mmCIF file of C-alpha atoms in Angstrom:
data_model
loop_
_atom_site.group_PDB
_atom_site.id
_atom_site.type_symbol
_atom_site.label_atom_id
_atom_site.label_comp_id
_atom_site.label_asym_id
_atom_site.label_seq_id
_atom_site.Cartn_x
_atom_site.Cartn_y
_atom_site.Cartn_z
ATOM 1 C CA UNK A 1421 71.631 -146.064 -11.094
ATOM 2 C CA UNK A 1422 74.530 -144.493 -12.070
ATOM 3 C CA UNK A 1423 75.232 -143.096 -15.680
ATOM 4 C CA UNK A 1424 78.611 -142.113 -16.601
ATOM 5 C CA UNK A 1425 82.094 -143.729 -15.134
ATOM 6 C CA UNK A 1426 85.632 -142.838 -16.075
ATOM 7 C CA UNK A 1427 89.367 -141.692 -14.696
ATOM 8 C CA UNK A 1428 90.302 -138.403 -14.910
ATOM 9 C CA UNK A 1429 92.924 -136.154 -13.621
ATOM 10 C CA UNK A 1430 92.487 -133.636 -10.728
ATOM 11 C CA UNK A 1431 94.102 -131.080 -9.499
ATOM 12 C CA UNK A 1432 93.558 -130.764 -5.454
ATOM 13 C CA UNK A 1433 96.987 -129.988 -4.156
ATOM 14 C CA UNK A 1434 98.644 -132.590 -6.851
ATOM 15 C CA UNK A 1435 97.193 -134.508 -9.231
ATOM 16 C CA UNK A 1436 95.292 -137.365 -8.355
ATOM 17 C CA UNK A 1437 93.517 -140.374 -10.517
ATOM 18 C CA UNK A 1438 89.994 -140.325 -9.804
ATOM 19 C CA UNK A 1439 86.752 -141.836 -10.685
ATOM 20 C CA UNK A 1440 84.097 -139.606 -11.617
ATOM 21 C CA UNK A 1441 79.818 -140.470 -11.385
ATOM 22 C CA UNK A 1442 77.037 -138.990 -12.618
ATOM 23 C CA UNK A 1443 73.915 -139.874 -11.000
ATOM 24 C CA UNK A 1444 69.971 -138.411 -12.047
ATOM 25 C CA UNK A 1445 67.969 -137.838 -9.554
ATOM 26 C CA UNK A 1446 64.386 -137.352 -10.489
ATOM 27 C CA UNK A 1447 63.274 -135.651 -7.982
ATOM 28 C CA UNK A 1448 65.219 -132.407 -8.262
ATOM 29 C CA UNK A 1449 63.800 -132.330 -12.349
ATOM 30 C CA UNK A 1450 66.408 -134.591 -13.611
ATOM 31 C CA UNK A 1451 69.536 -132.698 -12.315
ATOM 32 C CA UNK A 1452 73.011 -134.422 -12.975
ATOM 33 C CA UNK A 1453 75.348 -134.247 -9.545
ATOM 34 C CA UNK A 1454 78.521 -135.893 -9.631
ATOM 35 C CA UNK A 1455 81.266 -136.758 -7.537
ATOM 36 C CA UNK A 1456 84.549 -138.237 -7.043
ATOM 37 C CA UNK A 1457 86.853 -140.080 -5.354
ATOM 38 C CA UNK A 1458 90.180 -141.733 -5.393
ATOM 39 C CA UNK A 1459 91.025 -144.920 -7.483
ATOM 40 C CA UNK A 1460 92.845 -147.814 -5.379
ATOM 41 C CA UNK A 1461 96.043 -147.843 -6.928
ATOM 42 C CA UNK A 1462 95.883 -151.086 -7.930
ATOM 43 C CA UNK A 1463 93.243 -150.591 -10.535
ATOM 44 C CA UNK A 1464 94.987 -147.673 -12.080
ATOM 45 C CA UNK A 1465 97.597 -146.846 -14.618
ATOM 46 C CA UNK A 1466 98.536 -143.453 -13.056
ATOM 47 C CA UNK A 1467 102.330 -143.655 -11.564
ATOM 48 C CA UNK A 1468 101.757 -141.384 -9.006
ATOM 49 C CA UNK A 1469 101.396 -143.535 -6.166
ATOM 50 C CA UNK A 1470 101.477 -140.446 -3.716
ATOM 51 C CA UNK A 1471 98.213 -139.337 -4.979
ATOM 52 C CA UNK A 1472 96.408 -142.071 -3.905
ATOM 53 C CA UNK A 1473 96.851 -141.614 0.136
ATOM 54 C CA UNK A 1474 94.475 -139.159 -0.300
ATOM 55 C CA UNK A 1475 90.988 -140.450 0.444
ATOM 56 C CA UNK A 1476 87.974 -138.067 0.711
ATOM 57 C CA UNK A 1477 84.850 -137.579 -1.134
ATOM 58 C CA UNK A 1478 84.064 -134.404 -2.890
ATOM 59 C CA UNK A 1479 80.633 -134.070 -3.990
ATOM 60 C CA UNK A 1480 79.517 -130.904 -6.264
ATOM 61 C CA UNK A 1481 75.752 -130.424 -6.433
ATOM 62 C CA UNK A 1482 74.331 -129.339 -9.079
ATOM 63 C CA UNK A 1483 73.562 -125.230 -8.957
ATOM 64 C CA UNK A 1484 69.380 -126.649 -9.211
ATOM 65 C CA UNK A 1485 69.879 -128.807 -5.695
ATOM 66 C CA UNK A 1486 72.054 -126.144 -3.461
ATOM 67 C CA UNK A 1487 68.775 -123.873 -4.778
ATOM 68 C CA UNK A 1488 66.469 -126.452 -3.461
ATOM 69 C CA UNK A 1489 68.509 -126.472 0.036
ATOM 70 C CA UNK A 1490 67.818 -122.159 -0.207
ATOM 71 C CA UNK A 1491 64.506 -122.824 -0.538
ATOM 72 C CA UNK A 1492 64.036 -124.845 2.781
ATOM 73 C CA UNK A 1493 66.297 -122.716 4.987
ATOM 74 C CA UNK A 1494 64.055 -119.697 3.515
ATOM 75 C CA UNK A 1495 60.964 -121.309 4.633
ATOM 76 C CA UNK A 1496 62.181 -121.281 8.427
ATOM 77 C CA UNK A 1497 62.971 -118.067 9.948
ATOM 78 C CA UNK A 1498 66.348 -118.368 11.592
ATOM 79 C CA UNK A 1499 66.952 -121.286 10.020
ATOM 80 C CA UNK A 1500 70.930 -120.751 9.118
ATOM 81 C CA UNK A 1501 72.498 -123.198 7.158
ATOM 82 C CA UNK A 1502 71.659 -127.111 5.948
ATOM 83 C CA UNK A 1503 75.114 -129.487 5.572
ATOM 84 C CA UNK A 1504 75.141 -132.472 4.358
ATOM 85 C CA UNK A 1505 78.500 -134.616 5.776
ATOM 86 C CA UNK A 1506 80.066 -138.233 5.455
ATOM 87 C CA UNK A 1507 80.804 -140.390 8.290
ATOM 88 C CA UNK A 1508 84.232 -138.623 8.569
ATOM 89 C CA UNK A 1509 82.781 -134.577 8.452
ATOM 90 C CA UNK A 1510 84.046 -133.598 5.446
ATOM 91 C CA UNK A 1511 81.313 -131.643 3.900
ATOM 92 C CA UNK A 1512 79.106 -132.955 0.924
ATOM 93 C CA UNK A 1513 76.666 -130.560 0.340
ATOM 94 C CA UNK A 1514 76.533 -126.943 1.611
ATOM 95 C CA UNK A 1515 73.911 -124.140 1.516
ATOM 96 C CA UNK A 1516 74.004 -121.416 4.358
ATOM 97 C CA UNK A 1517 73.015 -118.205 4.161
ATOM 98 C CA UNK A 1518 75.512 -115.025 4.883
ATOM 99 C CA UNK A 1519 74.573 -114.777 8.381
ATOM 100 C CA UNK A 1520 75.341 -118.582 9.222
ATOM 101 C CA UNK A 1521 78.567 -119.005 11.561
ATOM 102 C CA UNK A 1522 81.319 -120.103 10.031
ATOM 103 C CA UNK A 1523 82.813 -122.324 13.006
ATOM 104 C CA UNK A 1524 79.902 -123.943 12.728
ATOM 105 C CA UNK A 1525 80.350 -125.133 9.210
ATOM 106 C CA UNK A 1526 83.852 -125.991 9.271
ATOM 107 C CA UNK A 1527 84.569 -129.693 8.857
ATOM 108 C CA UNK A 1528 86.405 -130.050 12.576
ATOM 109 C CA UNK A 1529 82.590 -128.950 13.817
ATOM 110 C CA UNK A 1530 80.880 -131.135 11.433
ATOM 111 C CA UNK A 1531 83.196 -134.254 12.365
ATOM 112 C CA UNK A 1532 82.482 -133.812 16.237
ATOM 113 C CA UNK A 1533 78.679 -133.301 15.650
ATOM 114 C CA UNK A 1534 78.927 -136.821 13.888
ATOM 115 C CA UNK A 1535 81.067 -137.916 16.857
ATOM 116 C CA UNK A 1536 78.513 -136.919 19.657
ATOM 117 C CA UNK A 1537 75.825 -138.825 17.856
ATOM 118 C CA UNK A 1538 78.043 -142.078 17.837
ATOM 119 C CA UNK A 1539 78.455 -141.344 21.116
ATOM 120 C CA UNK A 1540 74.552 -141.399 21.642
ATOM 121 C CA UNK A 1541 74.054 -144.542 20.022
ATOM 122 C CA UNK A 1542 76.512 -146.594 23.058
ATOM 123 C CA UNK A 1543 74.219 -145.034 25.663
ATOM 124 C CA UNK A 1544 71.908 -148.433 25.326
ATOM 125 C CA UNK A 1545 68.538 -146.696 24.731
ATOM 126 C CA UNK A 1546 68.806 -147.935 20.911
ATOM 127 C CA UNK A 1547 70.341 -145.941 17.573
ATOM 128 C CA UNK A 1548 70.276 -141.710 17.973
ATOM 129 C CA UNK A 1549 68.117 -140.671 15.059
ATOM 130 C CA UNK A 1550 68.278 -137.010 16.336
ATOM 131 C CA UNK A 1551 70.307 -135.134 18.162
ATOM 132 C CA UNK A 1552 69.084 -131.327 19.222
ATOM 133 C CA UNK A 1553 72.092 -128.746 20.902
ATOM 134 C CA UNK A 1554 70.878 -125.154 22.025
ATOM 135 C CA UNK A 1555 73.689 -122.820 22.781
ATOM 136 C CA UNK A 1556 73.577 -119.251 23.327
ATOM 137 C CA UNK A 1557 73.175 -117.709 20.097
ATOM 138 C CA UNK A 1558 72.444 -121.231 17.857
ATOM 139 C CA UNK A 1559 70.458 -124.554 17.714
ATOM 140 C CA UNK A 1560 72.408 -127.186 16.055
ATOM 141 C CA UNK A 1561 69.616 -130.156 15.057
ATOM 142 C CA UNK A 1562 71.474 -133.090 13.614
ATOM 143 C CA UNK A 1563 70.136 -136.580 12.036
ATOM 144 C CA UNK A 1564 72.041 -139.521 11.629
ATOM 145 C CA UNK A 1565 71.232 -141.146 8.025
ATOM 146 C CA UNK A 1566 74.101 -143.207 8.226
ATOM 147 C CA UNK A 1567 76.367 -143.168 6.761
ATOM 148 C CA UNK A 1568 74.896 -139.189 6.017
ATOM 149 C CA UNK A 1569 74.815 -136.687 8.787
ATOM 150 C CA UNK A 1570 72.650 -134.001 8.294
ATOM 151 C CA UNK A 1571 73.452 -131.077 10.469
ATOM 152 C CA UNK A 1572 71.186 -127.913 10.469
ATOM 153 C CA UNK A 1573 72.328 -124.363 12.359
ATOM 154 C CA UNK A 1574 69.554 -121.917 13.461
ATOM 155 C CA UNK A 1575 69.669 -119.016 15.244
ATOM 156 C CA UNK A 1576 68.511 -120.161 19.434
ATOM 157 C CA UNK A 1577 65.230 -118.065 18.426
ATOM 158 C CA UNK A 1578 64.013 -120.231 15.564
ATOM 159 C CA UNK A 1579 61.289 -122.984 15.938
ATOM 160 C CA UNK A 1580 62.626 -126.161 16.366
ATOM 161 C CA UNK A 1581 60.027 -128.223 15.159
ATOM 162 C CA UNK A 1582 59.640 -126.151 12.094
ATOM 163 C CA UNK A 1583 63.459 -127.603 12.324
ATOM 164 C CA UNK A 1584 61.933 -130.632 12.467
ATOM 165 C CA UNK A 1585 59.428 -130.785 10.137
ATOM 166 C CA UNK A 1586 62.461 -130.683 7.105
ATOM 167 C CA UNK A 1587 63.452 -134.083 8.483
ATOM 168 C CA UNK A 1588 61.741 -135.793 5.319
ATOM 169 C CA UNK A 1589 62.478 -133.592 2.571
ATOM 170 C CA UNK A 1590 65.894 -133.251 3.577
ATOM 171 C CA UNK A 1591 65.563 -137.378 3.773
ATOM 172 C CA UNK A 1592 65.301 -137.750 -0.199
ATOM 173 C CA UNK A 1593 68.800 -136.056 -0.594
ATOM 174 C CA UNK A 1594 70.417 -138.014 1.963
ATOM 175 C CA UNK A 1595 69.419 -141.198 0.426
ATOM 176 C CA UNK A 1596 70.740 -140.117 -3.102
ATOM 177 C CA UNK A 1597 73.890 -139.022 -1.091
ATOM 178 C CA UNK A 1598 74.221 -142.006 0.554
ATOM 179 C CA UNK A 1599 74.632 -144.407 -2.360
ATOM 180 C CA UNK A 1600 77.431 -141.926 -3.205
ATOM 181 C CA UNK A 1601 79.203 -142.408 0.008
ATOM 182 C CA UNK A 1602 78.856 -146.552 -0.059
ATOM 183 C CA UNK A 1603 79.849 -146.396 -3.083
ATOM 184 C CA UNK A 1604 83.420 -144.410 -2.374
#
């Protein structure tokens, strides 16, 4: 599944070793997307043991999938922005237009979206798939594709099941994205 392994340095407030993977994904006509994250110490030769308390993810689509993501939010009016998160928040994949709030993309809201649908999964009516908020301005529709939260922000005016409806496109890049995440 994956092409292309090896340890580079990164600069992302110090240097840090890292390992770096290139995955193809078919469906989006064969374009690369990498990511990386932090090597255990143990397995490498780096001396800077500092650098390796750092643990996130960062994932940088390729320019050919964030245009994919455009795509969708243009084909629902209101539709605002489509993020992709880990089980932690921290962003993975990005595409809002200029309108979209910017609280609302923020990793602390992102993180406490993911949060509220843990929180609907100990309520004993089975795993939350979904989870739909309407506030005054926005509609936040989230699904759980665990370990992959997919969070979409629309304006309180836009059709939610059009919302909906993205649910399975939006399911191939989750899955692609979530062999990334097990595999950090």
């Amino acid at each position: 599944y994956f092409d292309h392994q090896r340890c580079v340095s990164l600069i992302v407030h110090r240097v840090a070793c890292s390992l770096v993977v290139w995955a193809d994904r078919n469906n989006f006509r064969n374009t690369n997307c990498f990511y990386h994250s932090l090597l255990p110490a143990s397995s490498c030769r780096c001396r800077d043991t500092s650098a390796h308390q750092m643990s996130r993810v960062y994932f940088y689509p390729e320019p050919e999938l964030k245009k994919h993501l455009i795509q969708l939010i243009s084909r629902v009016q209101g539709l605002q922005a489509i993020v992709f998160t880990d089980r932690d928040g921290v962003p993975l994949i990005k595409a809002a237009t200029d309108g979209a709030p910017e609280h609302a993309l923020r990793p602390s809201f992102l993180a406490t979206v993911g949060m509220a649908m843990s929180q609907g999964n100990k309520l004993g009516l089975g795993k939350c798939n979904k989870m739909i908020s309407s506030y005054g301005n926005y509609q936040v529709v989230s699904f759980n594709r665990h370990p992959v939260t997919i969070t979409l922000v629309a304006s309180s005016s836009a059709n939610t099941g059009m919302i909906l409806n993205l649910e399975e496109e939006l399911n191939t890049v989750s899955q692609t994205l979530r062999s990334v995440v097990e595999a950090s």
